[in-house]
XYZ file of C-alpha atoms in Angstrom:
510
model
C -29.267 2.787 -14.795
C -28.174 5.643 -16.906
C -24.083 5.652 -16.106
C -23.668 9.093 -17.976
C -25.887 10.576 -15.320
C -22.988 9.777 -13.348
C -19.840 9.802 -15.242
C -20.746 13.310 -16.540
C -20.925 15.426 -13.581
C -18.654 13.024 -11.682
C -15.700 13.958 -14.765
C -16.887 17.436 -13.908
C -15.814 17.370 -10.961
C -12.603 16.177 -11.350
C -11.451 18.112 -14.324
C -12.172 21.033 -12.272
C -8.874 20.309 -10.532
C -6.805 19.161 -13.284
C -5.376 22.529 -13.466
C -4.734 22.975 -9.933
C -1.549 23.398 -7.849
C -1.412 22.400 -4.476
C 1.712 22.941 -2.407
C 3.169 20.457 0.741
C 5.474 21.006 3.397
C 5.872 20.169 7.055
C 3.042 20.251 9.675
C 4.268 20.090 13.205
C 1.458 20.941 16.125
C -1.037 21.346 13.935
C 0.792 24.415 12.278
C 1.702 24.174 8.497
C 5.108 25.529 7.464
C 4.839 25.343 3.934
C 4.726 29.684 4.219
C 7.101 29.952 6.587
C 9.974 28.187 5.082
C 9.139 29.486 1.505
C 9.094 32.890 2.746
C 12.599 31.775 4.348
C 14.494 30.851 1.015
C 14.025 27.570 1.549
C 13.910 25.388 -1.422
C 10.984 24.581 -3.440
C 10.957 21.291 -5.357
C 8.594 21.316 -8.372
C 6.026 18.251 -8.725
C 5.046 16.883 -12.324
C 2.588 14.584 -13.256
C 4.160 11.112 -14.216
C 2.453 10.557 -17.132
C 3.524 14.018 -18.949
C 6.449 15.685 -17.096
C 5.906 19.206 -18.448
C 2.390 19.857 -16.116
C 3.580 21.096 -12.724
C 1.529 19.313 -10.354
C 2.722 21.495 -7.396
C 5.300 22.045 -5.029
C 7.008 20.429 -2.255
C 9.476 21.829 0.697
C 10.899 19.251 2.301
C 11.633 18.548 6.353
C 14.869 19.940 7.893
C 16.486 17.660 10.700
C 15.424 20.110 13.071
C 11.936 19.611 12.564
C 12.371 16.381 13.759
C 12.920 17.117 17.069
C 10.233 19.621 17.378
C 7.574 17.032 16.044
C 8.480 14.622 18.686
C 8.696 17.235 21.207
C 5.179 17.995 20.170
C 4.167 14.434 19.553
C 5.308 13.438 23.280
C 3.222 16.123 24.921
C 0.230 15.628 23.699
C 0.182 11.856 23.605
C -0.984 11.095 26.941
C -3.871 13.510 26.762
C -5.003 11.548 23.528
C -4.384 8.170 24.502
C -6.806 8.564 28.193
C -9.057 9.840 25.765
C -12.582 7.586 25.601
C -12.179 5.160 22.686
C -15.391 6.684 20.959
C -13.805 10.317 21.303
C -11.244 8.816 18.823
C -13.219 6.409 16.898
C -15.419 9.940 15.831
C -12.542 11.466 14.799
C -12.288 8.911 12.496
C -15.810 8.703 11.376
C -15.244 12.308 10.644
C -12.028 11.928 8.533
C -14.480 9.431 6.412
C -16.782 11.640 5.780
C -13.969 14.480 4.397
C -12.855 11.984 2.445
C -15.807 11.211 0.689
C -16.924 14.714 0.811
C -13.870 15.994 -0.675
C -13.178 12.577 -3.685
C -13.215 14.393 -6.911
C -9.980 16.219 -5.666
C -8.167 13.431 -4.736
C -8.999 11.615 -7.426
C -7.184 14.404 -9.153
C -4.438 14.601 -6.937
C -4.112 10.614 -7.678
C -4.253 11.513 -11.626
C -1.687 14.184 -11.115
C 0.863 13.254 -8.900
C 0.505 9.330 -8.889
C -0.623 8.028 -12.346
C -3.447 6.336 -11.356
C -6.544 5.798 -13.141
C -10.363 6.620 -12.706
C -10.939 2.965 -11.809
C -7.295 2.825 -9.311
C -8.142 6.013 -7.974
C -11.437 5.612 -6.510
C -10.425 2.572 -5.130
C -8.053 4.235 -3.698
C -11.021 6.645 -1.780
C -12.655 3.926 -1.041
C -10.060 1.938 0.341
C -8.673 5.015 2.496
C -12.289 5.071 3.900
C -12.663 1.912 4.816
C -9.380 1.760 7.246
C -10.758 4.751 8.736
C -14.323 3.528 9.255
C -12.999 0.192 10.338
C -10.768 0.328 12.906
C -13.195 3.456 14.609
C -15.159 0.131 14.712
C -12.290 -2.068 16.905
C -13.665 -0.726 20.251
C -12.777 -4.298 21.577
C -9.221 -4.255 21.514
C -9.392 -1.641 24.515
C -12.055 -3.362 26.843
C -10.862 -3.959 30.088
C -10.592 -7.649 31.218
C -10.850 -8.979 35.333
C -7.512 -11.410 36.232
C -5.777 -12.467 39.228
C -2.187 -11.519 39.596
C 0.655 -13.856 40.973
C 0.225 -12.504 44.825
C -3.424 -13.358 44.120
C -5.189 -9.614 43.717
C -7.643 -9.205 41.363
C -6.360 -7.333 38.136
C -7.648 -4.889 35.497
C -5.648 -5.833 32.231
C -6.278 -3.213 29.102
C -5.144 -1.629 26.324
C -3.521 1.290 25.324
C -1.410 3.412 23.057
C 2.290 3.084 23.244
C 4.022 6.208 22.721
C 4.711 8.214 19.608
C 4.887 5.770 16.385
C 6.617 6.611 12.973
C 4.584 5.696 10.042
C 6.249 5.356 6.784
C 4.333 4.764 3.489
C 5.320 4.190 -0.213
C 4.279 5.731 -3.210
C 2.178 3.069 -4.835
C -0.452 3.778 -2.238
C -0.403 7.314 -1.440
C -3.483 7.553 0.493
C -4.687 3.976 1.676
C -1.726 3.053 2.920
C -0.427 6.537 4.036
C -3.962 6.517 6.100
C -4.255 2.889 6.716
C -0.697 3.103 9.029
C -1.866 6.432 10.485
C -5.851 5.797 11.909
C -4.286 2.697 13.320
C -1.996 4.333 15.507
C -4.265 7.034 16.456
C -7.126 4.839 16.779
C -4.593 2.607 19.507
C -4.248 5.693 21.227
C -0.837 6.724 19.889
C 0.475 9.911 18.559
C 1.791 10.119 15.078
C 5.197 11.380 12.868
C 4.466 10.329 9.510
C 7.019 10.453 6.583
C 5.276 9.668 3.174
C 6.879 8.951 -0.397
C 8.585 11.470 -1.722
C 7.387 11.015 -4.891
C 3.708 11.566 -3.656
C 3.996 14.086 -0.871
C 1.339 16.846 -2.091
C -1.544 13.558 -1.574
C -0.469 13.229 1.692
C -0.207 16.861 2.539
C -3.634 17.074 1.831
C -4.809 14.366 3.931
C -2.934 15.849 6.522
C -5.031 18.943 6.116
C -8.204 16.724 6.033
C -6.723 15.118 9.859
C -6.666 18.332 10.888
C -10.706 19.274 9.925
C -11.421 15.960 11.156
C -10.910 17.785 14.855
C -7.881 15.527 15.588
C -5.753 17.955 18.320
C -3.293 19.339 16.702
C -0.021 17.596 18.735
C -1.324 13.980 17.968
C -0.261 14.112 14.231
C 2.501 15.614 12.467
C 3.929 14.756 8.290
C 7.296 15.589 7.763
C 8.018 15.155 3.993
C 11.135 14.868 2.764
C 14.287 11.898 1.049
C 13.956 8.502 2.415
C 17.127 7.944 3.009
C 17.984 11.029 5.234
C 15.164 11.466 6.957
C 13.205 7.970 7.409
C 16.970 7.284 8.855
C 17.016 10.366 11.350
C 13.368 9.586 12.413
C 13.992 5.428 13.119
C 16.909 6.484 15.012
C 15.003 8.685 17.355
C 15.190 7.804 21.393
C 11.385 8.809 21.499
C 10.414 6.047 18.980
C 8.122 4.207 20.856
C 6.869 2.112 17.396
C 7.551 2.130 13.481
C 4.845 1.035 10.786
C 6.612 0.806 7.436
C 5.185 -0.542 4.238
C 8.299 -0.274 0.636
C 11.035 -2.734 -0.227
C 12.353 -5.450 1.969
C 16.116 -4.200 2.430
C 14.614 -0.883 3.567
C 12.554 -2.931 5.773
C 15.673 -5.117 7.196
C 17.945 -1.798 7.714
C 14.657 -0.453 9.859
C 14.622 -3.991 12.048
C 18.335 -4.110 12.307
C 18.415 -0.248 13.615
C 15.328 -0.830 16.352
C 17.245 -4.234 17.367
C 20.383 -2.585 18.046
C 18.774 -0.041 20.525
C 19.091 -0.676 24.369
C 15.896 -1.199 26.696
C 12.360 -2.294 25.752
C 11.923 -3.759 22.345
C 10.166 -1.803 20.096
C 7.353 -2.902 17.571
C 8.251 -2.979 13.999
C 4.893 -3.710 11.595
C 6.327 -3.865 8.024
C 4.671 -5.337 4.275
C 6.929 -5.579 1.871
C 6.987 -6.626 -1.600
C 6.460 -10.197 -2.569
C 7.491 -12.385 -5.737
C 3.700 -13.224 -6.430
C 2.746 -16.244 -8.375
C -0.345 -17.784 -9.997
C -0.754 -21.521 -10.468
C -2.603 -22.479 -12.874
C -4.053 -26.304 -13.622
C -5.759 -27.768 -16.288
C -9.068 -28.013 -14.639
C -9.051 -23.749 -14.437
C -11.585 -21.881 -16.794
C -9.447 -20.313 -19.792
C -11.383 -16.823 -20.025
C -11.362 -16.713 -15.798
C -7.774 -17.383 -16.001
C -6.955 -14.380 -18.741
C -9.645 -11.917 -17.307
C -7.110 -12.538 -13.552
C -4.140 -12.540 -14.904
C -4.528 -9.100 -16.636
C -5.670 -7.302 -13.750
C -3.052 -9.154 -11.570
C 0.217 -7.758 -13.485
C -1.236 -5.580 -15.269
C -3.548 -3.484 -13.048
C -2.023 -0.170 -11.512
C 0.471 -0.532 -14.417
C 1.777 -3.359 -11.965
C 2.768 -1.085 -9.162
C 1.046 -3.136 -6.200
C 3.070 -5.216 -3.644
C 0.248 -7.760 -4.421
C 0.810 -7.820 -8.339
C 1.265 -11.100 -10.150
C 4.588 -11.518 -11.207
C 4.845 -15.271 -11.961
C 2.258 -16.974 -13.915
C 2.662 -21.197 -13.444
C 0.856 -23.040 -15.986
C 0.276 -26.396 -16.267
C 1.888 -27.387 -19.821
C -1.281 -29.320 -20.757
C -3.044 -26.129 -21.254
C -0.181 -23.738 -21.323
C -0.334 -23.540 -25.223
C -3.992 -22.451 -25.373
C -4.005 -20.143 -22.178
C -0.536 -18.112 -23.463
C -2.183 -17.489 -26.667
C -5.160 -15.828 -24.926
C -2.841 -13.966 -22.651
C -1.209 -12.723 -26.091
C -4.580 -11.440 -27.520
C -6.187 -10.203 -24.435
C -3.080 -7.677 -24.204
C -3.587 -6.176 -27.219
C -7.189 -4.947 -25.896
C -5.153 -3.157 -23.067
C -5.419 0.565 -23.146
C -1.845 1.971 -22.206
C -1.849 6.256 -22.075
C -3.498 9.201 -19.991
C -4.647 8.094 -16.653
C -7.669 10.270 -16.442
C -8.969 9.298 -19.242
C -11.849 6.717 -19.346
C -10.280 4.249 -21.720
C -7.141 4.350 -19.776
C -6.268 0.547 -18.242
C -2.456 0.846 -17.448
C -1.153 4.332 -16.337
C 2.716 5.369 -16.011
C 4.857 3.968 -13.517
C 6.060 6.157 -10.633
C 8.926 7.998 -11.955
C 12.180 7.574 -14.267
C 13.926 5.514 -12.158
C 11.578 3.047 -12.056
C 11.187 3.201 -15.782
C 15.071 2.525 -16.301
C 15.101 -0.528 -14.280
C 11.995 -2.328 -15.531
C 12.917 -1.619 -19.193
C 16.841 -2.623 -18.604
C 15.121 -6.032 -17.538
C 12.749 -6.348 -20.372
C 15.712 -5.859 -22.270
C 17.321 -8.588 -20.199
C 14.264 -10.631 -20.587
C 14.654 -10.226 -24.528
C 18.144 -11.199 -25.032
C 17.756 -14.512 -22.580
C 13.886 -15.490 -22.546
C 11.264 -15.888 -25.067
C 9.531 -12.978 -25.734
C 5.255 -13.649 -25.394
C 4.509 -9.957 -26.244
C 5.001 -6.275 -25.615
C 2.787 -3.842 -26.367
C 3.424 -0.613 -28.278
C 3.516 2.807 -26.616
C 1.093 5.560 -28.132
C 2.216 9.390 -28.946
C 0.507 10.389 -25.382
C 3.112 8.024 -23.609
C 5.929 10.542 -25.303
C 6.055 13.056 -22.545
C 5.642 10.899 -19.199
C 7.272 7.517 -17.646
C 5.693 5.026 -19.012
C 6.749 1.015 -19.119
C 5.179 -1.333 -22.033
C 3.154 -4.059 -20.750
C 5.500 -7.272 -21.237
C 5.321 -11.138 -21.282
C 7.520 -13.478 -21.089
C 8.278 -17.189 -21.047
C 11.078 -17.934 -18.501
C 12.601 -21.288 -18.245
C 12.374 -21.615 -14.750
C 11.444 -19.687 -11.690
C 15.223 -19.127 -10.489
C 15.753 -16.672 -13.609
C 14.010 -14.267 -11.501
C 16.315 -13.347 -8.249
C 14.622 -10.222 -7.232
C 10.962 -8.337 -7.586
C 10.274 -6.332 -10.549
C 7.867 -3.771 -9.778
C 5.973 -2.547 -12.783
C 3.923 -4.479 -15.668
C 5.893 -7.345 -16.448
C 4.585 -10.762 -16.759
C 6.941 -13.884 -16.677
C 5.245 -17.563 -17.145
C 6.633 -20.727 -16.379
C 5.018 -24.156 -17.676
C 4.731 -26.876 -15.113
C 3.914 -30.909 -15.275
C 0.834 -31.765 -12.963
C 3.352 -34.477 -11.308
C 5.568 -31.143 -10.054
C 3.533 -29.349 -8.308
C 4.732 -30.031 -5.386
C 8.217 -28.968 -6.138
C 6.576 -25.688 -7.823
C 5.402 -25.043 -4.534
C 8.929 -25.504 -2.772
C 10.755 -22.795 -5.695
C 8.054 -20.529 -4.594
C 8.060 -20.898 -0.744
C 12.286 -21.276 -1.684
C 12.037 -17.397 -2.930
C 11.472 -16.116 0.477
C 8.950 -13.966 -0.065
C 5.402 -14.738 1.148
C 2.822 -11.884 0.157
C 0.034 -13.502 -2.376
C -1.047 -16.453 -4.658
C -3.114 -16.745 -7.177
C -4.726 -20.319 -7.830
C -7.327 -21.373 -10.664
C -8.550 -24.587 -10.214
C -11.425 -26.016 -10.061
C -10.512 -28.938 -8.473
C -11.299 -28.329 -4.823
C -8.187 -31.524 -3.327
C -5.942 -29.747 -5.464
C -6.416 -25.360 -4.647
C -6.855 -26.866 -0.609
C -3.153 -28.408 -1.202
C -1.901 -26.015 -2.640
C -3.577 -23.242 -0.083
C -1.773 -25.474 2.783
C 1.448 -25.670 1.798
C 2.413 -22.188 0.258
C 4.087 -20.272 2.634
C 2.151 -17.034 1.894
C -0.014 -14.409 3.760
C -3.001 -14.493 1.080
C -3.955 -16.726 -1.204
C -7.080 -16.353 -3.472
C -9.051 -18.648 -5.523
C -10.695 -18.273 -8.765
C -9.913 -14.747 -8.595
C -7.936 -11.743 -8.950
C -4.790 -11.736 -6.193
C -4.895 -7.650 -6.207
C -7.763 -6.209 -4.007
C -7.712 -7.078 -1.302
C -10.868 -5.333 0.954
C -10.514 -3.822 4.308
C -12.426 -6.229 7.274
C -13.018 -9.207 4.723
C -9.682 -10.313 3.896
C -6.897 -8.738 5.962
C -3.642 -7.965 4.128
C -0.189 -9.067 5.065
C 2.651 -11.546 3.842
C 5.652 -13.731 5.925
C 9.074 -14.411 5.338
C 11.029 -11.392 3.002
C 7.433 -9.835 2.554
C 6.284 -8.947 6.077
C 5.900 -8.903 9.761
C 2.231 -9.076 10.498
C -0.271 -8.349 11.536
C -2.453 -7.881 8.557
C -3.948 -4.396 7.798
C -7.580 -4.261 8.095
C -8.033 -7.453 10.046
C -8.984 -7.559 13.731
C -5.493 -7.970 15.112
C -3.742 -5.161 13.432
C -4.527 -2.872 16.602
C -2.761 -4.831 19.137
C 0.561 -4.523 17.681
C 0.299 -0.586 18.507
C -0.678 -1.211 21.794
C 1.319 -2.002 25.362
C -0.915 -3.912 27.815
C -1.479 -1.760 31.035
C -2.282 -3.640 34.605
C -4.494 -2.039 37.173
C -5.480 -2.700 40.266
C -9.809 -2.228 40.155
C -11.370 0.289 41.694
C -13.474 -1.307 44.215
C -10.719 -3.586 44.965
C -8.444 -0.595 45.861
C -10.836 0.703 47.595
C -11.657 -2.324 49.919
């Protein structure tokens, strides 16, 4: 196959919007007010591309607490219209949002260069991924078939399925797309209308899936993005009395504030889905392939510059081949490729923004002046202008060095003697967190114990722990990093769903 007759129009394409602007702001009832408000004096917040601050990406204008009502005013009125809607009416709204998708890649591939730092090979996945949630749960017709019972006075009973109310979706950065359209065709799909508040740091993306949703033939009161701080109005928006349900994927303590706010509110308990971030490790034994093991581990911490909730963080090596495998570690990073996301030799992009660059290079600095340094790469001239983070790895002498997540390209590596595995296992399950594992072995007694006794959502085998692919291998973690269900597995549905009891037709009628 010749892969320039690809590449080459395919670049084409997406340098065509490198020089783009696009502009975000509100949409409420399918109307957006990016105009409006401009034309008001409202505020416009300049966007720049992570990995060189001085391109303008675009421009945002954030919600106003008043908009909050009126989406939820909006929301609520046209919710029960959508939810009595046929499940395949919805499902093809979907199916339609796909196809835009696909049909409209090349620009958010850009818009993933531009606002998010990704690379080619992050950003299609990215498509693709987005897809996928959409095409999948259009496919979950089953969670709404209606099932014959027999009540406690004895009558026969319809029991169903359907869409709760008006659900807050709240998605990070690191995912501006997937997960900002994973949380959203869920909800709709179950019948539910949607306020959705996306990063901040990644609003244009989701402004323009927003105008995709729209296309898609989605009525306009079903969905509404209010951009805008976090803090302020994620707060205002939780707090809500028409909350009927909250999806939220970011950082645990944001996660715990959420739960403590919905548990504090009088009447019916309302659902809380949440992934948060994990302390990810990777055991390693002496039975694993070397090469496997260093072709993993790179994409595991180092992949998407680290920024996935699913990144390795802590690489466990059995000291019989720690020596040998740490050296290869050392040598395969020097083949990394650290600059310019679009570019095709590109493997590790920027990290999200300066703030996250301050943190993760105050604890490399940490990591220097306590732990033994395994190596850190050097930054090019085309890092100069953007926030980027220098792929790091360390030796640390024991898990317990590390008390919270670091989320960027750091690797940390602890050795371990084959007769303590099983207290390797307990400092990991101790941690809290319980997102993803990686395990190379190729001893099938030893990755089966291991698989049963960590305390995590995924675990994966002779592989890659990043990845994970809508329908085959639904994504979620316990403990600090998650509620369940997992996304893109067959149960995520019910969890935006109420069960509804009828009496059947020809029952009634008799």
């Amino acid at each position: 196959m010749d892969i320039d007759s690809q590449r080459i129009p395919f670049n084409a394409q997406v340098n065509a919007f490198l020089d783009y602007r696009w502009t975000a702001g509100p949409v409420i009832g399918g109307k957006a007010l990016y105009e409006p408000l401009r034309d008001s004096g409202e505020a416009l917040m300049p966007v720049t591309a992570p990995y060189d601050r001085s391109i303008t990406v675009g421009q945002v204008i954030f919600a106003r607490s008043e908009h909050i009502d009126q989406a939820f005013a909006s929301a609520t009125e046209a919710c029960d219209a959508w939810r009595d809607l046929p499940v395949t009416a919805r499902a093809l709204c979907l199916n339609r949002l796909a196809d835009l998708l696909e049909g409209n890649r090349a620009e958010l591939v850009a818009l993933c260069h531009m606002e998010a730092g990704k690379t080619i090979h992050d950003a299609i996945d990215e498509i693709r991924e987005a897809v996928d949630f959409c095409r999948y749960y259009a496919t979950q017709s089953q969670v709404f078939q209606v099932q014959q019972a027999t009540g406690f006075d004895g009558k026969p009973l319809a029991i169903s399925r359907q869409g709760r109310g008006v659900f807050v979706c709240i998605s990070p950065w690191n995912f501006p797309l997937a997960i900002f359209l994973g949380q959203i065709t869920a909800a709709l799909m179950a019948g539910n209308a949607v306020i959705a508040k996306p990063a901040e740091q990644t609003s244009l993306i989701a402004a323009r899936a927003a105008r995709l949703i729209q296309q898609a033939g989605f009525p306009d009161g079903v969905f509404h993005l209010l951009p805008g701080n976090g803090t302020e109005l994620g707060s205002a928006l939780i707090a809500h009395p028409k909350v009927a349900g909250v999806a939220f994927t970011g950082s645990t303590q944001t996660a715990m504030r959420i739960n403590q706010s919905l548990a504090g509110r009088a009447g019916e308990p309302i659902p809380m889905i949440a992934e948060t971030g994990g302390q990810n490790a990777m055991i390693v034994d002496s039975t694993a392939l070397p090469q496997q093991v260093v072709r993993d581990v790179l994409r595991s911490a180092f992949g998407s510059a680290g920024q996935r909730c699913s990144a390795l963080r802590v690489l466990c090596i059995q000291e019989d081949v720690a020596e040998h495998i740490i050296k290869l570690i050392s040598g395969a990073m020097d083949e990394l490729s650290v600059g310019i996301p679009y570019l095709y030799q590109t493997d590790v992009g920027p990290v999200i923004d300066s703030a996250a660059k301050e943190k993760l290079n105050a604890h490399i600095e940490q990591m220097k002046q306590t732990q033994q340094l395994v190596k850190q790469l050097e930054l090019v001239s085309d890092c100069d202008k953007g926030d980027f983070v220098a792929p790091a790895a360390f030796e640390i002498s024991d898990l317990s060095v590390l008390t919270k997540e670091k989320f960027g390209p750091i690797l940390h590596i602890v050795r371990f003697k084959a007769s303590e595995l099983p207290q390797l296992i307990e400092k990991i399950n101790a941690t809290g967190y319980g997102l993803t594992l990686g395990i190379h072995s190729r001893n099938a007694t030893t990755y089966q114990w291991i698989e049963k006794h960590a305390k995590v959502g995924n675990s994966y085998v002779n592989r890659d722990q990043i990845g994970a692919v809508v329908g085959v291998q639904p994504f979620g973690g316990q403990g600090l990093s998650g509620t369940g269900p997992k996304a893109g597995g067959p149960h995520y549905l019910y969890r935006f769903t109420e069960t509804k009891f009828d009496q059947p037709v020809n029952a009634a009628q008799a």
